[in-house]
Amino acid sequence: MKIGRLIAVMAVLAFTASSVWANTLENVRKAGEIKCGVSGKVPGFSVPDKNGVWSGLDVDFCRAVSAAIFDDPNKAKFVPVTTKERFTALQTGEINILSRNTTWTYQRDVNQGVEFCGILFYDGQGFMVNKGLGVSSAKELDGASICIQIGTTTELNVSDYFASNNMTYKPVVFESADESTVMYDTGRCDVYTTDASGLAARRTTLSKPDTHVILPEIISKEPLGPSVRQGDQQWGDIVRWTLNALINAEELGVTSANLAEMMKSKNPAIKRLLGVDSNLGEQLGLTRDWVCRIVKHVGNYGEMFDRNVGPTTPLKLERGPNALWKDGGLLYAPPIR
């Protein structure tokens, strides 16, 4: 094939692919549902109960997008994907959103054909050990065997941490977090490592949760957030601004309980957020009350956090870096105006 013809064919293929991906909102509406890629095995983030009802922070985020589009949080369909297949599932259109404890990194953002839409949960990697070892600091883990899930940022962080502290360790690697957890629980390794939230979640599934302790050191930055495939600006904006709307709603004190009252507020920022005197939602291809739909069905960010991973849940996590910026945390969203 001549070079000129080859270039023309490639251009047509690129245009075709771009056209397919550029219509995600329309395709989702035709399908009547959003396909959300989730872990499916992390309590507090995404897990089904015995009746098949899903719960978790990642799950609620997809429900928020569903509420914004359909005025119905139950139009989100949850598709479990592994760490190995998660980006391929997004790139091929098997899922519309990846909402699965995934760290936003340079390589993933630039080279994986995906677009991160913000940070849903600020996390960091930690270590969990059996209390019987008598260890109170990660600096005491020299020579320990560590259960690690391969193909994750976790694997690289452990290598960096032990090298920088002149310590050695024996990696015991597994394909999945489930395998790592089971092997740790059966004593195959001394230490289990993953994101701190994941440690708290996995500890609830161990045979004797109270006999394990999470060490105080956090050895990495793990900004976890939803992503979409590159090539559809409108869809990326919808997912990104749904997250921003959840955070702005908490900052402005708009909750699922006081939504009707807040609709009468004279605060200009609240009136814009709720579409009382603005049509910002229509610029996304949605309705002017898109944020009302989100808050009505799912609540604001704080409500989602408390319901799924907060102090009254089995994970018992404090807000910490996930508190609003005005409360000393890192949570900050651009204004909706």
Coordinates of C-alpha atoms in Angstrom, one line a residue:
M1 CA 0.0 0.0 0.0
K2 CA 1.3 3.4 -0.9
I3 CA 2.3 5.7 1.9
G4 CA -0.3 8.3 0.9
R5 CA -3.1 5.8 0.9
L6 CA -1.9 4.2 4.2
I7 CA -2.0 7.6 5.8
A8 CA -5.5 8.2 4.5
V9 CA -6.7 4.8 5.8
M10 CA -5.2 5.5 9.2
A11 CA -6.8 8.9 9.3
V12 CA -10.2 7.4 8.6
L13 CA -9.7 4.7 11.3
A14 CA -8.6 7.4 13.8
F15 CA -11.6 9.5 12.9
T16 CA -13.9 6.5 13.3
A17 CA -12.5 5.5 16.6
S18 CA -12.7 9.1 17.8
S19 CA -16.3 9.3 16.7
V20 CA -17.2 6.2 18.6
W21 CA -15.6 7.4 21.8
A22 CA -16.9 10.9 21.4
N23 CA -20.5 9.8 21.9
T24 CA -20.3 8.2 25.3
L25 CA -23.2 10.3 26.8
E26 CA -25.4 9.5 23.8
N27 CA -24.5 5.8 23.9
V28 CA -25.0 5.6 27.7
R29 CA -28.5 7.2 27.3
K30 CA -29.4 4.7 24.5
A31 CA -28.2 1.8 26.7
G32 CA -30.1 3.2 29.7
E33 CA -27.1 2.5 32.0
I34 CA -23.5 3.4 32.8
K35 CA -21.0 0.6 32.9
C36 CA -18.7 1.2 35.9
G37 CA -15.5 -0.8 36.3
V38 CA -14.9 -1.6 40.0
S39 CA -12.8 -3.9 42.1
G40 CA -15.8 -5.7 43.6
K41 CA -13.7 -7.0 46.5
V42 CA -12.8 -4.0 48.7
P43 CA -15.2 -3.4 51.6
G44 CA -15.9 0.3 51.9
F45 CA -15.1 1.0 48.2
S46 CA -16.9 -1.6 46.1
V47 CA -18.4 -4.9 47.1
P48 CA -21.8 -6.6 46.7
D49 CA -23.7 -8.1 49.6
K50 CA -25.2 -11.5 49.6
N51 CA -28.2 -10.2 47.7
G52 CA -26.1 -8.6 45.0
V53 CA -26.6 -5.0 46.3
W54 CA -23.4 -3.0 45.8
S55 CA -22.0 -0.5 48.3
G56 CA -18.8 1.6 48.7
L57 CA -17.3 4.9 47.9
D58 CA -16.4 4.0 44.3
V59 CA -19.9 2.6 43.9
D60 CA -21.5 5.7 45.2
F61 CA -19.5 7.9 42.8
C62 CA -20.8 6.0 39.8
R63 CA -24.3 6.3 41.3
A64 CA -23.7 10.1 41.5
V65 CA -22.9 10.2 37.7
S66 CA -26.0 8.1 37.1
A67 CA -28.1 10.5 39.1
A68 CA -26.8 13.5 37.2
I69 CA -27.7 11.9 33.9
F70 CA -30.8 9.8 34.6
D71 CA -32.1 11.3 37.8
D72 CA -31.8 7.7 39.0
P73 CA -28.7 6.3 40.8
N74 CA -29.6 2.8 40.0
K75 CA -28.8 3.1 36.3
A76 CA -25.2 2.3 37.1
K77 CA -24.1 -1.2 36.3
F78 CA -21.1 -2.5 38.2
V79 CA -18.5 -4.6 36.3
P80 CA -15.7 -6.2 38.4
V81 CA -12.3 -5.7 36.7
T82 CA -8.9 -6.9 37.8
T83 CA -5.8 -4.7 38.1
K84 CA -4.5 -6.3 35.0
E85 CA -7.5 -5.8 32.8
R86 CA -8.9 -2.5 34.1
F87 CA -7.3 -0.1 31.6
T88 CA -8.0 -2.4 28.6
A89 CA -11.7 -2.6 29.7
L90 CA -11.8 1.2 29.6
Q91 CA -9.9 1.6 26.3
T92 CA -12.1 -1.0 24.5
G93 CA -15.4 0.5 25.7
E94 CA -16.3 -2.5 27.9
I95 CA -16.8 0.1 30.7
N96 CA -17.6 3.8 30.6
I97 CA -15.9 4.8 33.9
L98 CA -13.1 3.2 35.9
S99 CA -13.9 3.7 39.6
R100 CA -11.6 1.3 41.2
N101 CA -9.0 2.4 43.8
T102 CA -6.7 3.4 41.0
T103 CA -3.7 5.6 41.6
W104 CA -3.3 8.6 39.3
T105 CA 0.2 8.5 38.0
Y106 CA 2.1 10.1 35.1
Q107 CA 2.5 6.8 33.2
R108 CA -1.1 5.9 33.4
D109 CA -2.3 9.3 32.5
V110 CA 0.1 9.8 29.6
N111 CA 0.6 6.4 28.2
Q112 CA -2.5 4.3 29.0
G113 CA -5.0 6.2 26.8
V114 CA -7.0 7.1 29.9
E115 CA -7.9 10.5 31.4
F116 CA -8.1 10.9 35.2
C117 CA -10.9 13.1 36.3
G118 CA -9.8 14.1 39.8
I119 CA -9.1 12.6 43.2
L120 CA -11.9 10.8 45.0
F121 CA -9.7 9.6 47.9
Y122 CA -6.3 10.6 49.1
D123 CA -4.5 7.5 50.2
G124 CA -1.0 6.2 50.9
Q125 CA 0.7 2.8 51.1
G126 CA 1.1 1.2 54.5
F127 CA 2.0 -2.1 56.2
M128 CA 0.0 -4.5 58.3
V129 CA 1.5 -7.1 60.6
N130 CA 0.3 -9.7 63.1
K131 CA 0.5 -8.2 66.6
G132 CA 2.3 -11.3 67.7
L133 CA 5.4 -10.1 65.8
G134 CA 5.8 -7.3 68.3
V135 CA 6.6 -4.8 65.6
S136 CA 5.5 -1.2 66.0
S137 CA 7.3 0.5 63.1
A138 CA 8.0 -0.2 59.5
K139 CA 11.6 0.6 60.3
E140 CA 11.7 -2.8 62.1
L141 CA 10.8 -4.8 59.1
D142 CA 14.4 -5.5 57.9
G143 CA 14.5 -9.1 56.4
A144 CA 10.7 -9.6 56.6
S145 CA 8.7 -11.5 54.0
I146 CA 6.0 -9.3 52.4
C147 CA 2.9 -10.3 50.5
I148 CA 2.6 -8.0 47.4
Q149 CA 0.2 -7.9 44.5
I150 CA 2.1 -7.6 41.3
G151 CA 1.5 -5.1 38.6
T152 CA 0.6 -2.3 41.0
T153 CA 2.3 0.9 42.3
T154 CA 2.6 -1.0 45.6
E155 CA 5.3 -3.3 44.3
L156 CA 7.5 -0.4 43.2
N157 CA 6.9 1.6 46.4
V158 CA 8.1 -1.2 48.6
S159 CA 11.3 -1.6 46.6
D160 CA 12.0 2.2 46.9
Y161 CA 11.2 2.3 50.6
F162 CA 13.4 -0.6 51.6
A163 CA 16.3 0.5 49.4
S164 CA 16.2 4.1 50.8
N165 CA 16.2 2.7 54.4
N166 CA 19.0 0.2 53.8
M167 CA 16.8 -2.7 54.6
T168 CA 16.1 -6.0 52.8
Y169 CA 12.9 -7.9 52.3
K170 CA 11.6 -11.1 50.7
P171 CA 8.8 -10.3 48.2
V172 CA 6.0 -13.0 48.0
V173 CA 4.0 -11.9 45.0
F174 CA 0.5 -12.8 43.9
E175 CA -1.7 -11.9 41.0
S176 CA -4.6 -10.7 43.0
A177 CA -5.3 -8.9 46.3
D178 CA -7.5 -11.8 47.3
E179 CA -4.6 -14.2 47.0
S180 CA -2.3 -11.9 48.9
T181 CA -4.8 -11.4 51.7
V182 CA -5.4 -15.2 52.1
M183 CA -1.7 -16.0 52.1
Y184 CA -1.0 -13.3 54.7
D185 CA -3.8 -14.5 56.8
T186 CA -2.4 -18.1 56.7
G187 CA 1.1 -16.9 57.7
R188 CA 2.7 -17.3 54.3
C189 CA 4.4 -13.9 54.8
D190 CA 5.1 -11.6 57.8
V191 CA 3.7 -8.4 56.3
Y192 CA 0.8 -7.4 54.0
T193 CA 1.1 -4.1 52.1
T194 CA -1.2 -2.0 50.0
D195 CA -3.0 1.4 50.3
A196 CA -3.8 2.2 53.9
S197 CA -7.5 2.2 53.1
G198 CA -7.1 -1.2 51.5
L199 CA -5.4 -2.5 54.6
A200 CA -8.3 -1.3 56.8
A201 CA -10.7 -2.9 54.4
R202 CA -8.8 -6.2 54.1
R203 CA -8.4 -6.4 57.9
T204 CA -12.1 -6.8 58.3
T205 CA -12.0 -9.9 56.1
L206 CA -9.2 -11.7 58.1
S207 CA -10.0 -14.7 60.3
K208 CA -9.0 -12.7 63.4
P209 CA -9.1 -9.0 62.5
D210 CA -8.3 -7.8 66.0
T211 CA -4.9 -9.6 66.1
H212 CA -3.5 -7.4 63.3
V213 CA -2.2 -3.9 63.4
I214 CA -1.6 -1.3 60.7
L215 CA 1.8 0.3 61.2
P216 CA 2.0 4.2 61.4
E217 CA 4.3 4.8 58.4
I218 CA 2.8 5.9 55.1
I219 CA 5.4 5.4 52.4
S220 CA 3.8 6.9 49.3
K221 CA 1.2 9.2 47.8
E222 CA -1.7 7.3 46.3
P223 CA -4.3 9.8 44.8
L224 CA -7.2 7.5 43.9
G225 CA -9.7 8.7 41.4
P226 CA -12.1 7.9 38.6
S227 CA -10.9 7.8 35.0
V228 CA -12.4 7.7 31.5
R229 CA -10.9 6.8 28.1
Q230 CA -9.3 9.7 26.3
G231 CA -11.0 11.2 23.3
D232 CA -14.4 12.3 24.6
Q233 CA -14.1 15.7 26.3
Q234 CA -17.8 16.0 27.1
W235 CA -17.8 12.6 28.9
G236 CA -14.7 13.5 30.8
D237 CA -16.2 16.9 31.8
I238 CA -19.4 15.1 33.1
V239 CA -17.4 12.7 35.3
R240 CA -14.9 15.4 36.5
W241 CA -17.6 17.9 37.4
T242 CA -19.7 15.4 39.1
L243 CA -16.8 14.9 41.5
N244 CA -16.3 18.6 41.8
A245 CA -20.1 19.1 42.5
L246 CA -20.0 16.5 45.3
I247 CA -17.1 18.4 47.0
N248 CA -18.6 21.9 46.4
A249 CA -21.9 20.7 47.9
E250 CA -20.2 19.7 51.1
E251 CA -18.2 22.9 51.2
L252 CA -21.4 24.9 50.8
G253 CA -23.3 22.9 53.4
V254 CA -25.8 21.4 50.9
T255 CA -26.9 17.9 52.0
S256 CA -29.5 15.3 51.0
A257 CA -31.4 16.3 54.1
N258 CA -31.5 20.1 53.6
L259 CA -31.7 20.2 49.8
A260 CA -35.2 21.6 49.6
E261 CA -34.3 24.3 52.1
M262 CA -31.1 25.2 50.2
M263 CA -33.1 25.6 47.0
K264 CA -34.4 28.8 48.6
S265 CA -31.0 30.1 49.7
K266 CA -30.0 33.6 48.8
N267 CA -26.3 32.6 48.6
P268 CA -25.2 33.1 45.0
A269 CA -22.8 30.2 45.0
I270 CA -25.5 27.8 46.2
K271 CA -28.0 29.2 43.7
R272 CA -25.5 28.5 40.9
L273 CA -24.6 25.1 42.2
L274 CA -28.3 24.0 42.3
G275 CA -29.2 25.6 39.0
V276 CA -31.7 28.0 40.6
D277 CA -30.4 30.9 38.5
S278 CA -28.0 29.2 36.1
N279 CA -28.0 26.7 33.3
L280 CA -24.5 25.3 33.8
G281 CA -25.7 21.7 33.7
E282 CA -27.1 22.3 30.1
Q283 CA -23.5 23.1 29.0
L284 CA -22.6 19.5 30.0
G285 CA -25.5 18.1 28.0
L286 CA -27.5 17.5 31.2
T287 CA -30.2 19.5 32.9
R288 CA -29.9 22.7 34.9
D289 CA -30.7 20.7 38.1
W290 CA -28.0 18.1 37.6
V291 CA -26.4 18.8 41.0
C292 CA -29.8 18.6 42.7
R293 CA -30.2 15.2 41.3
I294 CA -26.8 14.1 42.6
V295 CA -27.3 15.4 46.1
K296 CA -30.9 14.2 46.3
H297 CA -29.9 10.6 45.5
V298 CA -26.4 10.2 46.8
G299 CA -25.7 13.2 49.1
N300 CA -22.5 15.3 49.1
Y301 CA -18.9 14.0 49.4
G302 CA -19.0 14.0 53.2
E303 CA -22.1 12.0 53.3
M304 CA -20.6 9.5 50.9
F305 CA -17.4 9.2 53.0
D306 CA -19.2 8.8 56.3
R307 CA -21.6 6.2 54.9
N308 CA -18.9 4.0 53.4
V309 CA -15.5 4.4 55.2
G310 CA -16.0 6.8 58.1
P311 CA -15.6 6.4 61.8
T312 CA -18.9 4.6 62.3
T313 CA -18.2 2.0 59.5
P314 CA -16.1 -1.2 59.9
L315 CA -13.2 0.6 58.3
K316 CA -13.3 3.4 61.0
L317 CA -11.3 5.9 58.9
E318 CA -11.0 9.5 59.9
R319 CA -11.2 12.2 57.3
G320 CA -7.5 13.1 57.6
P321 CA -6.3 14.3 54.2
N322 CA -9.8 13.7 52.8
A323 CA -11.2 16.6 54.9
L324 CA -12.1 19.8 53.1
W325 CA -9.2 22.3 52.6
K326 CA -10.9 24.7 55.0
D327 CA -10.9 22.0 57.7
G328 CA -7.2 21.2 57.3
G329 CA -7.5 18.5 54.6
L330 CA -6.5 18.3 50.9
L331 CA -10.0 18.2 49.5
Y332 CA -10.4 21.1 47.1
A333 CA -12.6 21.5 44.1
P334 CA -12.7 24.3 41.5
P335 CA -15.8 26.6 41.9
I336 CA -18.9 25.9 39.8
R337 CA -19.5 29.3 38.2

